[in-house]
Short mmCIF file of C-alpha atoms and ligand atoms in Angstrom, two decimals:
data_model
loop_
_atom_site.label_atom_id
_atom_site.label_comp_id
_atom_site.label_asym_id
_atom_site.label_seq_id
_atom_site.Cartn_x
_atom_site.Cartn_y
_atom_site.Cartn_z
CA MET A 29 -58.01 -12.22 -33.31
CA GLU A 30 -54.36 -11.39 -32.70
CA LEU A 31 -53.31 -12.64 -29.26
CA ILE A 32 -49.60 -12.43 -29.94
CA ARG A 33 -47.45 -9.39 -30.59
CA PHE A 34 -43.87 -9.70 -31.81
CA ASP A 35 -41.51 -6.85 -31.02
CA ALA A 36 -37.91 -6.55 -32.20
CA ASP A 37 -37.40 -2.96 -31.04
CA HIS A 38 -34.45 -3.95 -28.85
CA SER A 39 -32.91 -6.48 -31.20
CA GLY A 40 -30.53 -4.07 -32.87
CA VAL A 41 -31.90 -5.17 -36.23
CA THR A 42 -33.64 -2.80 -38.60
CA VAL A 43 -35.80 -4.96 -40.76
CA THR A 44 -35.38 -3.93 -44.42
CA ASP A 45 -37.54 -4.64 -47.47
CA ALA A 46 -34.80 -6.90 -48.83
CA MET A 47 -34.88 -9.03 -45.67
CA LEU A 48 -38.66 -9.25 -45.81
CA GLU A 49 -38.48 -10.14 -49.48
CA ARG A 50 -36.25 -13.14 -48.65
CA ALA A 51 -38.66 -14.18 -45.89
CA ALA A 52 -41.60 -13.87 -48.30
CA ARG A 53 -39.83 -16.21 -50.72
CA ALA A 54 -39.18 -18.69 -47.90
CA ASN A 55 -42.82 -18.49 -46.81
CA GLU A 56 -43.89 -18.97 -50.41
CA LEU A 57 -41.81 -22.17 -50.61
CA LEU A 58 -43.63 -23.55 -47.58
CA HIS A 59 -46.93 -22.99 -49.37
CA THR A 60 -45.94 -24.07 -52.89
CA GLY A 61 -43.98 -27.07 -51.65
CA LYS A 62 -41.00 -26.22 -53.83
CA GLY A 63 -38.42 -26.08 -51.05
CA ALA A 64 -36.26 -28.71 -49.34
CA GLY A 65 -38.12 -31.33 -47.31
CA ASN A 66 -41.33 -30.67 -49.23
CA ASP A 67 -42.73 -34.08 -48.38
CA PHE A 68 -43.11 -32.88 -44.78
CA LEU A 69 -45.22 -29.77 -45.22
CA GLY A 70 -48.54 -31.13 -43.99
CA TRP A 71 -48.28 -29.01 -40.84
CA VAL A 72 -48.53 -25.74 -42.85
CA SER A 73 -52.26 -26.15 -43.42
CA LEU A 74 -52.93 -28.56 -40.57
CA PRO A 75 -55.03 -26.21 -38.39
CA SER A 76 -57.41 -25.24 -41.21
CA SER A 77 -57.65 -28.79 -42.48
CA ILE A 78 -58.52 -30.55 -39.23
CA GLY A 79 -62.14 -31.51 -39.72
CA LYS A 80 -65.00 -31.58 -37.22
CA LYS A 81 -65.13 -35.36 -37.55
CA GLU A 82 -61.46 -35.75 -36.65
CA LEU A 83 -61.89 -33.58 -33.56
CA SER A 84 -65.02 -35.47 -32.52
CA ASP A 85 -63.25 -38.81 -32.97
CA ILE A 86 -60.40 -37.62 -30.76
CA GLU A 87 -62.84 -36.30 -28.15
CA SER A 88 -64.85 -39.50 -28.07
CA VAL A 89 -61.77 -41.72 -27.61
CA ALA A 90 -60.58 -39.27 -24.95
CA ALA A 91 -63.95 -39.56 -23.19
CA LYS A 92 -63.66 -43.34 -23.25
CA LEU A 93 -60.20 -43.25 -21.67
CA ARG A 94 -61.39 -40.71 -19.09
CA GLY A 95 -64.22 -43.06 -18.22
CA LYS A 96 -61.92 -46.01 -17.71
CA ALA A 97 -58.84 -44.62 -16.03
CA ASP A 98 -57.84 -42.07 -13.44
CA THR A 99 -54.27 -42.08 -14.78
CA VAL A 100 -53.31 -42.03 -18.44
CA ILE A 101 -49.72 -42.73 -19.36
CA CYS A 102 -48.56 -41.19 -22.63
CA ILE A 103 -45.62 -43.00 -24.16
CA GLY A 104 -43.46 -41.15 -26.67
CA ILE A 105 -40.27 -39.17 -27.17
CA GLY A 106 -39.22 -36.02 -29.03
CA GLY A 107 -42.05 -34.75 -31.19
CA SER A 108 -44.21 -37.61 -29.94
CA TYR A 109 -43.95 -36.23 -26.40
CA LEU A 110 -43.02 -32.59 -26.07
CA GLY A 111 -46.04 -30.90 -27.69
CA ALA A 112 -48.57 -32.53 -25.38
CA LYS A 113 -46.29 -32.05 -22.37
CA ALA A 114 -45.78 -28.35 -23.20
CA VAL A 115 -49.45 -27.48 -23.59
CA LEU A 116 -50.43 -29.59 -20.61
CA GLU A 117 -47.94 -27.84 -18.32
CA ALA A 118 -49.01 -24.43 -19.58
CA MET A 119 -52.70 -25.13 -18.99
CA THR A 120 -52.50 -26.95 -15.67
CA ASP A 121 -52.70 -25.43 -12.20
CA SER A 122 -49.15 -25.40 -10.81
CA PHE A 123 -50.32 -27.29 -7.73
CA GLU A 124 -52.85 -29.62 -9.30
CA SER A 125 -51.26 -32.65 -7.63
CA LEU A 126 -52.04 -31.20 -4.18
CA LYS A 127 -55.75 -30.85 -4.86
CA ARG A 128 -58.06 -33.32 -3.12
CA HIS A 129 -60.49 -33.46 -6.00
CA HIS A 130 -59.38 -33.84 -9.60
CA ASP A 131 -61.78 -33.18 -12.46
CA ASN A 132 -59.46 -34.77 -14.96
CA PRO A 133 -57.29 -37.87 -15.12
CA THR A 134 -53.64 -37.47 -14.20
CA ILE A 135 -51.45 -37.53 -17.29
CA LEU A 136 -48.04 -39.12 -16.89
CA PHE A 137 -45.32 -39.61 -19.46
CA ALA A 138 -43.09 -42.56 -20.25
CA GLY A 139 -40.69 -43.57 -22.99
CA GLN A 140 -38.99 -40.17 -23.08
CA ASN A 141 -35.97 -41.65 -21.29
CA ILE A 142 -34.46 -45.05 -20.50
CA SER A 143 -34.01 -44.43 -16.79
CA GLU A 144 -34.53 -47.60 -14.80
CA ASP A 145 -35.46 -45.65 -11.69
CA TYR A 146 -37.99 -43.48 -13.56
CA THR A 147 -39.53 -46.64 -15.01
CA HIS A 148 -39.68 -48.41 -11.66
CA GLU A 149 -41.08 -45.37 -9.89
CA LEU A 150 -43.74 -44.88 -12.58
CA LEU A 151 -44.89 -48.49 -12.27
CA ALA A 152 -44.84 -48.29 -8.48
CA ALA A 153 -46.68 -44.96 -8.36
CA THR A 154 -49.44 -46.24 -10.63
CA ALA A 155 -49.80 -49.67 -8.98
CA GLU A 156 -52.97 -48.64 -7.14
CA ARG A 157 -54.32 -46.43 -9.91
CA SER A 158 -56.63 -47.31 -12.73
CA ILE A 159 -54.45 -46.85 -15.80
CA ALA A 160 -54.69 -46.50 -19.55
CA VAL A 161 -51.96 -45.94 -22.12
CA ILE A 162 -51.58 -43.79 -25.22
CA VAL A 163 -48.57 -45.01 -27.15
CA ILE A 164 -47.22 -42.60 -29.75
CA SER A 165 -44.51 -43.23 -32.32
CA LYS A 166 -44.63 -42.10 -35.92
CA SER A 167 -41.94 -44.52 -37.07
CA GLY A 168 -43.25 -47.15 -34.69
CA THR A 169 -39.70 -48.32 -34.16
CA THR A 170 -38.18 -45.86 -31.69
CA THR A 171 -36.41 -47.78 -28.93
CA GLU A 172 -37.20 -45.66 -25.86
CA PRO A 173 -41.01 -45.69 -26.23
CA ALA A 174 -40.96 -49.30 -27.48
CA ILE A 175 -39.31 -50.42 -24.22
CA ALA A 176 -41.78 -48.44 -22.09
CA PHE A 177 -44.70 -49.85 -24.06
CA ARG A 178 -43.50 -53.41 -23.72
CA LEU A 179 -43.47 -52.99 -19.93
CA LEU A 180 -46.77 -51.13 -19.67
CA LYS A 181 -48.58 -53.44 -22.07
CA ALA A 182 -47.52 -56.41 -19.93
CA GLU A 183 -48.61 -54.53 -16.80
CA LEU A 184 -52.05 -53.74 -18.28
CA GLU A 185 -52.52 -57.34 -19.44
CA ARG A 186 -51.54 -58.69 -16.01
CA ARG A 187 -53.98 -56.38 -14.28
CA TYR A 188 -56.97 -56.35 -16.59
CA GLY A 189 -56.53 -59.35 -18.89
CA LYS A 190 -55.69 -59.10 -22.59
CA GLU A 191 -59.15 -58.08 -23.77
CA GLU A 192 -59.67 -55.23 -21.33
CA ALA A 193 -56.04 -54.13 -21.75
CA ALA A 194 -56.73 -53.67 -25.46
CA GLU A 195 -59.60 -51.35 -24.49
CA ARG A 196 -57.22 -49.28 -22.41
CA ILE A 197 -54.55 -48.79 -25.05
CA VAL A 198 -54.66 -46.31 -27.93
CA ALA A 199 -51.90 -46.26 -30.53
CA ILE A 200 -50.93 -43.21 -32.56
CA THR A 201 -48.63 -44.08 -35.42
CA ASP A 202 -48.00 -44.22 -39.15
CA SER A 203 -50.84 -45.29 -41.46
CA SER A 204 -49.06 -48.37 -42.75
CA ARG A 205 -45.51 -48.91 -41.49
CA GLY A 206 -43.64 -49.77 -38.31
CA ALA A 207 -43.69 -52.28 -35.49
CA LEU A 208 -46.27 -50.28 -33.52
CA LYS A 209 -48.69 -50.35 -36.45
CA THR A 210 -48.30 -54.13 -36.75
CA LEU A 211 -48.76 -54.54 -33.00
CA ALA A 212 -51.83 -52.29 -32.92
CA ASP A 213 -53.42 -54.15 -35.85
CA ASN A 214 -52.73 -57.55 -34.29
CA GLU A 215 -54.04 -56.58 -30.86
CA GLY A 216 -56.97 -54.53 -32.17
CA TYR A 217 -56.06 -51.27 -30.42
CA PRO A 218 -57.95 -48.15 -31.45
CA THR A 219 -55.51 -46.26 -33.62
CA PHE A 220 -55.00 -42.71 -34.82
CA VAL A 221 -52.79 -41.94 -37.78
CA ILE A 222 -50.01 -39.37 -37.90
CA PRO A 223 -50.19 -38.00 -41.44
CA ASP A 224 -47.22 -39.04 -43.62
CA ASN A 225 -46.44 -35.43 -44.43
CA VAL A 226 -46.20 -34.19 -40.82
CA GLY A 227 -42.87 -34.72 -39.04
CA GLY A 228 -42.67 -35.49 -35.31
CA ARG A 229 -41.79 -32.02 -34.04
CA TYR A 230 -44.53 -30.42 -36.14
CA SER A 231 -47.19 -32.87 -34.98
CA VAL A 232 -48.64 -31.24 -31.86
CA LEU A 233 -51.87 -30.38 -33.71
CA THR A 234 -52.42 -33.97 -34.85
CA PRO A 235 -53.75 -36.71 -32.51
CA VAL A 236 -50.17 -36.87 -31.16
CA GLY A 237 -50.82 -33.73 -29.15
CA LEU A 238 -54.59 -33.48 -29.30
CA LEU A 239 -55.55 -36.87 -27.84
CA PRO A 240 -53.50 -36.60 -24.61
CA LEU A 241 -54.66 -32.99 -24.23
CA ALA A 242 -58.32 -33.90 -24.74
CA VAL A 243 -57.94 -36.65 -22.13
CA ALA A 244 -56.52 -34.03 -19.77
CA GLY A 245 -59.66 -31.92 -20.22
CA ILE A 246 -58.02 -29.25 -22.33
CA ASP A 247 -60.17 -27.49 -24.91
CA ILE A 248 -58.54 -28.79 -28.08
CA ARG A 249 -61.04 -26.94 -30.28
CA ALA A 250 -59.88 -23.61 -28.88
CA LEU A 251 -56.25 -24.70 -29.28
CA VAL A 252 -56.84 -25.54 -32.95
CA GLU A 253 -58.84 -22.31 -33.41
CA GLY A 254 -55.84 -20.36 -32.13
CA ALA A 255 -53.54 -22.16 -34.55
CA ARG A 256 -56.02 -21.37 -37.35
CA ASP A 257 -55.88 -17.66 -36.46
CA MET A 258 -52.12 -17.74 -36.79
CA GLU A 259 -52.19 -19.83 -39.96
CA ARG A 260 -54.29 -17.03 -41.52
CA MET A 261 -52.01 -14.28 -40.18
CA CYS A 262 -48.93 -15.99 -41.58
CA GLY A 263 -50.44 -17.01 -44.92
CA ALA A 264 -48.51 -16.39 -48.15
CA ASP A 265 -51.40 -14.16 -49.26
CA ARG A 266 -50.82 -11.71 -46.38
CA PRO A 267 -48.36 -8.79 -46.55
CA ILE A 268 -45.06 -10.14 -45.33
CA ALA A 269 -44.43 -7.08 -43.14
CA GLU A 270 -47.52 -8.03 -41.14
CA ASN A 271 -46.51 -11.67 -40.79
CA PRO A 272 -45.21 -12.00 -37.22
CA ALA A 273 -43.55 -15.38 -37.82
CA ALA A 274 -41.65 -14.02 -40.83
CA ARG A 275 -40.44 -11.05 -38.80
CA TYR A 276 -39.22 -13.25 -35.98
CA ALA A 277 -37.46 -15.52 -38.48
CA VAL A 278 -35.81 -12.55 -40.19
CA VAL A 279 -34.58 -10.90 -37.01
CA ARG A 280 -33.14 -14.07 -35.43
CA ASN A 281 -31.28 -14.85 -38.68
CA GLU A 282 -29.89 -11.33 -38.90
CA ILE A 283 -28.66 -11.56 -35.33
CA TYR A 284 -27.13 -14.98 -36.06
CA ASN A 285 -25.39 -13.61 -39.14
CA SER A 286 -23.92 -10.85 -36.97
CA GLY A 287 -22.11 -13.53 -34.92
CA LYS A 288 -24.50 -14.32 -32.07
CA LYS A 289 -24.95 -18.08 -32.11
CA ILE A 290 -27.13 -18.84 -29.08
CA GLU A 291 -30.78 -17.88 -28.70
CA ILE A 292 -32.19 -18.06 -25.20
CA LEU A 293 -35.95 -18.36 -24.94
CA GLY A 294 -37.01 -16.94 -21.62
CA SER A 295 -40.26 -16.49 -19.79
CA TYR A 296 -41.33 -15.02 -16.49
CA GLU A 297 -44.10 -17.64 -16.23
CA PRO A 298 -42.83 -21.01 -14.95
CA LYS A 299 -45.78 -22.73 -16.63
CA LEU A 300 -44.17 -22.04 -19.98
CA LEU A 301 -41.04 -24.04 -19.18
CA TYR A 302 -42.08 -26.95 -21.39
CA ILE A 303 -43.14 -24.62 -24.18
CA ALA A 304 -39.44 -23.70 -24.19
CA GLU A 305 -38.49 -27.40 -24.21
CA TRP A 306 -40.79 -27.96 -27.19
CA TRP A 307 -39.36 -24.86 -28.89
CA LYS A 308 -35.80 -26.11 -28.33
CA GLN A 309 -36.60 -29.39 -30.03
CA LEU A 310 -38.41 -27.66 -32.88
CA TYR A 311 -35.57 -25.27 -33.64
CA GLY A 312 -32.61 -27.44 -32.63
CA GLU A 313 -33.66 -30.41 -34.74
CA SER A 314 -34.83 -28.25 -37.62
CA GLU A 315 -31.85 -25.92 -37.92
CA GLY A 316 -28.82 -27.57 -36.34
CA LYS A 317 -27.24 -29.26 -39.36
CA GLU A 318 -24.52 -28.89 -41.99
CA GLY A 319 -22.34 -27.17 -39.40
CA LYS A 320 -24.88 -24.36 -39.04
CA GLY A 321 -27.73 -23.22 -36.85
CA ILE A 322 -28.62 -21.14 -33.84
CA PHE A 323 -28.21 -23.12 -30.61
CA PRO A 324 -31.57 -22.91 -28.78
CA ALA A 325 -31.35 -22.58 -25.01
CA SER A 326 -33.90 -21.54 -22.41
CA VAL A 327 -34.30 -19.93 -19.02
CA THR A 328 -37.17 -19.51 -16.57
CA LEU A 329 -37.17 -16.12 -14.92
CA THR A 330 -36.71 -14.64 -12.51
CA ALA A 331 -35.36 -17.95 -11.06
CA ASP A 332 -32.53 -18.21 -13.57
CA LEU A 333 -31.44 -14.62 -13.03
CA HIS A 334 -29.93 -16.08 -9.88
CA SER A 335 -28.03 -18.70 -11.83
CA MET A 336 -27.64 -18.03 -15.56
CA GLY A 337 -28.25 -14.31 -15.12
CA GLN A 338 -24.58 -13.65 -14.47
CA TYR A 339 -23.53 -15.37 -17.70
CA ILE A 340 -26.20 -13.66 -19.75
CA GLN A 341 -25.18 -10.27 -18.40
CA GLU A 342 -21.41 -10.61 -18.65
CA GLY A 343 -20.35 -13.93 -20.22
CA GLU A 344 -19.21 -14.49 -23.78
CA ARG A 345 -21.12 -12.14 -26.07
CA THR A 346 -22.55 -14.77 -28.39
CA LEU A 347 -26.08 -14.71 -26.98
CA PHE A 348 -29.38 -13.17 -27.86
CA GLU A 349 -32.68 -13.45 -26.08
CA THR A 350 -36.33 -13.94 -26.96
CA ILE A 351 -38.77 -13.37 -24.14
CA VAL A 352 -42.28 -14.81 -24.14
CA SER A 353 -44.12 -12.28 -22.05
CA VAL A 354 -47.61 -12.88 -20.69
CA ALA A 355 -49.69 -9.68 -20.64
CA GLU A 356 -52.47 -10.77 -18.30
CA SER A 357 -52.33 -13.08 -15.28
CA LYS A 358 -55.29 -15.29 -14.50
CA HIS A 359 -55.36 -14.40 -10.81
CA THR A 360 -54.77 -11.32 -8.69
CA VAL A 361 -52.41 -11.30 -5.72
CA ARG A 362 -51.24 -8.05 -4.14
CA VAL A 363 -48.39 -7.33 -1.75
CA GLU A 364 -49.83 -6.37 1.63
CA ALA A 365 -48.73 -3.39 3.68
CA ASP A 366 -46.97 -4.25 6.93
CA GLU A 367 -46.98 -1.86 9.85
CA ASP A 368 -43.44 -2.69 10.99
CA ASN A 369 -42.00 -2.90 7.48
CA LEU A 370 -39.02 -4.83 8.83
CA ASP A 371 -38.41 -6.36 5.40
CA GLY A 372 -38.49 -2.88 3.83
CA LEU A 373 -41.06 -3.97 1.27
CA ASN A 374 -43.74 -1.38 1.96
CA PHE A 375 -42.75 0.41 -1.24
CA LEU A 376 -44.46 -2.49 -2.99
CA ALA A 377 -47.60 -2.44 -0.84
CA GLY A 378 -50.77 -2.62 -2.89
CA LYS A 379 -48.95 -3.67 -6.05
CA ARG A 380 -49.91 -6.79 -7.93
CA ILE A 381 -47.28 -9.53 -8.16
CA SER A 382 -47.68 -9.38 -11.94
CA GLU A 383 -46.73 -5.71 -11.91
CA ILE A 384 -43.54 -6.47 -10.02
CA ASN A 385 -42.83 -9.33 -12.43
CA ARG A 386 -43.32 -6.92 -15.35
CA MET A 387 -40.90 -4.42 -13.87
CA ALA A 388 -38.39 -7.24 -13.36
CA GLU A 389 -38.82 -8.11 -17.02
CA LEU A 390 -38.36 -4.52 -18.15
CA GLY A 391 -35.35 -3.99 -15.90
CA VAL A 392 -33.73 -7.19 -17.13
CA ARG A 393 -34.37 -6.31 -20.75
CA ILE A 394 -32.64 -2.96 -20.38
CA ALA A 395 -29.74 -4.53 -18.44
CA HIS A 396 -29.27 -7.30 -21.00
CA VAL A 397 -29.49 -4.96 -23.98
CA ASP A 398 -26.95 -2.68 -22.28
CA GLY A 399 -24.80 -5.77 -21.72
CA GLY A 400 -24.76 -6.59 -25.45
CA VAL A 401 -27.57 -9.15 -25.56
CA PRO A 402 -30.04 -8.31 -28.35
CA ASN A 403 -33.62 -8.82 -27.24
CA MET A 404 -36.80 -9.86 -28.98
CA ARG A 405 -40.14 -10.07 -27.26
CA ILE A 406 -43.23 -12.12 -27.99
CA GLU A 407 -46.11 -10.80 -25.93
CA ILE A 408 -48.98 -13.23 -25.50
CA ALA A 409 -52.29 -11.97 -24.19
CA ARG A 410 -52.72 -14.68 -21.57
CA ILE A 411 -52.17 -18.38 -21.05
CA ASP A 412 -55.24 -20.05 -22.50
CA GLU A 413 -55.87 -22.57 -25.24
CA ARG A 414 -56.53 -20.13 -28.04
CA THR A 415 -53.43 -18.07 -27.29
CA ILE A 416 -51.21 -21.11 -26.90
CA GLY A 417 -52.59 -22.43 -30.21
CA GLN A 418 -51.49 -19.17 -31.86
CA LEU A 419 -48.08 -19.40 -30.21
CA LEU A 420 -47.46 -22.98 -31.35
CA TYR A 421 -48.24 -22.20 -34.97
CA PHE A 422 -46.29 -18.93 -34.79
CA PHE A 423 -43.17 -20.85 -33.74
CA GLU A 424 -43.71 -23.59 -36.33
CA LYS A 425 -44.16 -21.15 -39.19
CA ALA A 426 -41.19 -19.06 -38.07
CA CYS A 427 -39.09 -22.22 -37.85
CA GLY A 428 -39.93 -23.27 -41.42
CA ILE A 429 -39.13 -19.79 -42.76
CA SER A 430 -36.01 -19.51 -40.61
CA GLY A 431 -34.66 -22.88 -41.77
CA TYR A 432 -35.03 -21.85 -45.40
CA LEU A 433 -33.39 -18.48 -44.69
CA LEU A 434 -30.50 -20.38 -43.12
CA GLY A 435 -30.29 -22.62 -46.17
CA VAL A 436 -31.05 -25.98 -44.55
CA ASN A 437 -33.83 -28.53 -44.82
CA PRO A 438 -35.79 -27.81 -41.63
CA PHE A 439 -37.79 -31.04 -41.89
CA ASN A 440 -35.20 -33.79 -41.62
CA GLN A 441 -32.98 -34.92 -38.75
CA PRO A 442 -30.18 -37.07 -40.18
CA GLY A 443 -28.01 -36.38 -37.14
CA VAL A 444 -30.17 -38.32 -34.69
CA GLU A 445 -29.27 -41.63 -36.38
CA ALA A 446 -25.64 -41.62 -35.22
CA TYR A 447 -26.37 -42.41 -31.58
CA LYS A 448 -28.96 -45.03 -32.48
CA LYS A 449 -26.45 -46.95 -34.62
CA ASN A 450 -23.91 -46.97 -31.77
CA MET A 451 -26.48 -47.95 -29.16
CA PHE A 452 -27.78 -50.86 -31.26
CA ALA A 453 -24.23 -52.01 -31.94
CA LEU A 454 -23.41 -51.91 -28.23
CA LEU A 455 -26.59 -53.84 -27.40
CA ASP A 456 -25.85 -56.49 -30.06
CA LYS A 457 -29.01 -55.86 -32.05
CA PRO A 458 -29.26 -58.40 -34.89
CA GLY A 459 -28.04 -56.81 -38.12
CA TYR A 460 -25.42 -54.68 -36.35
CA GLU A 461 -22.69 -57.37 -36.05
CA GLU A 462 -20.00 -55.44 -37.97
CA GLU A 463 -20.71 -52.14 -36.17
CA SER A 464 -20.72 -54.08 -32.92
CA LYS A 465 -17.19 -55.39 -33.45
CA LYS A 466 -15.92 -51.96 -34.48
CA ILE A 467 -17.45 -50.00 -31.64
CA LYS A 468 -16.46 -52.53 -28.97
CA ALA A 469 -12.83 -52.34 -30.19
CA ARG A 470 -12.97 -48.61 -29.39
CA LEU A 471 -14.08 -49.04 -25.79
O1 PA5 B 10 -39.17 -34.50 -34.73
C1 PA5 B 10 -38.90 -35.67 -34.90
O2 PA5 B 10 -39.10 -36.24 -35.97
C2 PA5 B 10 -38.33 -36.53 -33.78
O3 PA5 B 10 -38.04 -35.78 -32.65
C3 PA5 B 10 -39.32 -37.62 -33.42
O4 PA5 B 10 -40.53 -37.06 -32.99
C4 PA5 B 10 -38.77 -38.54 -32.33
O5 PA5 B 10 -37.52 -39.06 -32.73
C5 PA5 B 10 -39.72 -39.69 -32.06
O6 PA5 B 10 -39.96 -40.42 -33.21
P1 PA5 B 10 -41.16 -41.42 -33.36
O7 PA5 B 10 -42.41 -40.68 -33.24
O8 PA5 B 10 -40.97 -42.03 -34.72
O9 PA5 B 10 -41.01 -42.45 -32.26
#
């Protein structure tokens, strides 16, 4: 079932057989494992390889956490945070927090920053709540989530005692390495493993994304089913011209090669804001290396037409745009007629808000294309689990193909080490004595 349609009609790129041939070779490399970063290709067949048992295990641990806590705090950063956050935001009522009755626990996030105020406010806000924690780190050594976990573990132990705290903590980490693994083993926390061959930003369909989402009451089976649909559609055995991820990868690389360096992912649905954040991490970390790569940016529309809209229309012509367009809203709201028509809006009377939104989208597309901003469009049928599952895998597959077309290893991130080294040196971490002296001399 195809719930996503990719359209490059306004991209200015005519996709040729030669381009598709290159994309087919890149796709092939993802399946044969003969390309760069081939020890991190587990995500390619992840949707079809998730077994019933694995899903049931996730659901039963989720049910246990739901039974114990009204608030579940997910600790993680980067790929250990953004996938769950993105799907959760997309699937949740925009005003859930205002509802009197909640069917599902509140999901909060920690460890994605080192803000003292955020940390304090999180602890204060949850002081009267019944809490549980899911701590996620593939390496098990990332500083930001480790700090948050130290604080929350102590808080849980103070409140519930060590034994009950251990019942309220679930760790998701590497099968054998890292401080979190050691801690989880010592304390006897239930643990899920992030497969060795799945990197952080490609891990949303492992327990990293699936456990928090199952706790939140999201249908993870439908999400995985959607990803499976897309895995099939983008398989190496399918004609490349019909592979939507390959076409997206081809077009964005052609536009990049023509001198446009910034891709803006936009949507007219505010619920997709964190899908864009997840997408930025996926593409930025996968492609931005060796002095190359499209810079991924994002806007939420029509809000940002009143801020970034000016730049997009008339600023430096190095941009192109990809719009995630939602075909069908969940609800119906129409503009009412007004006898006095003092606001002059009677020309919209009887129209659905979604129709007006669609006309805004069309009008903007034409304006931006006229202004020299090539446009691609990804139409998704609606915002539900199956469709979002398709979208996630679509972006992952396109990212793998795109990275190979660009000529980089899309599965490493050597650049993120530089800041860590400096931070540890500045904080006098044992083992960083030399770096410490050097960096302090520069201050
Ligand atoms: O995509 C990646 O590999 C990174 O963004 C990681 O997910 C992020 O750095 C967090 O790493 P970890 O899960 O090891 O704590």
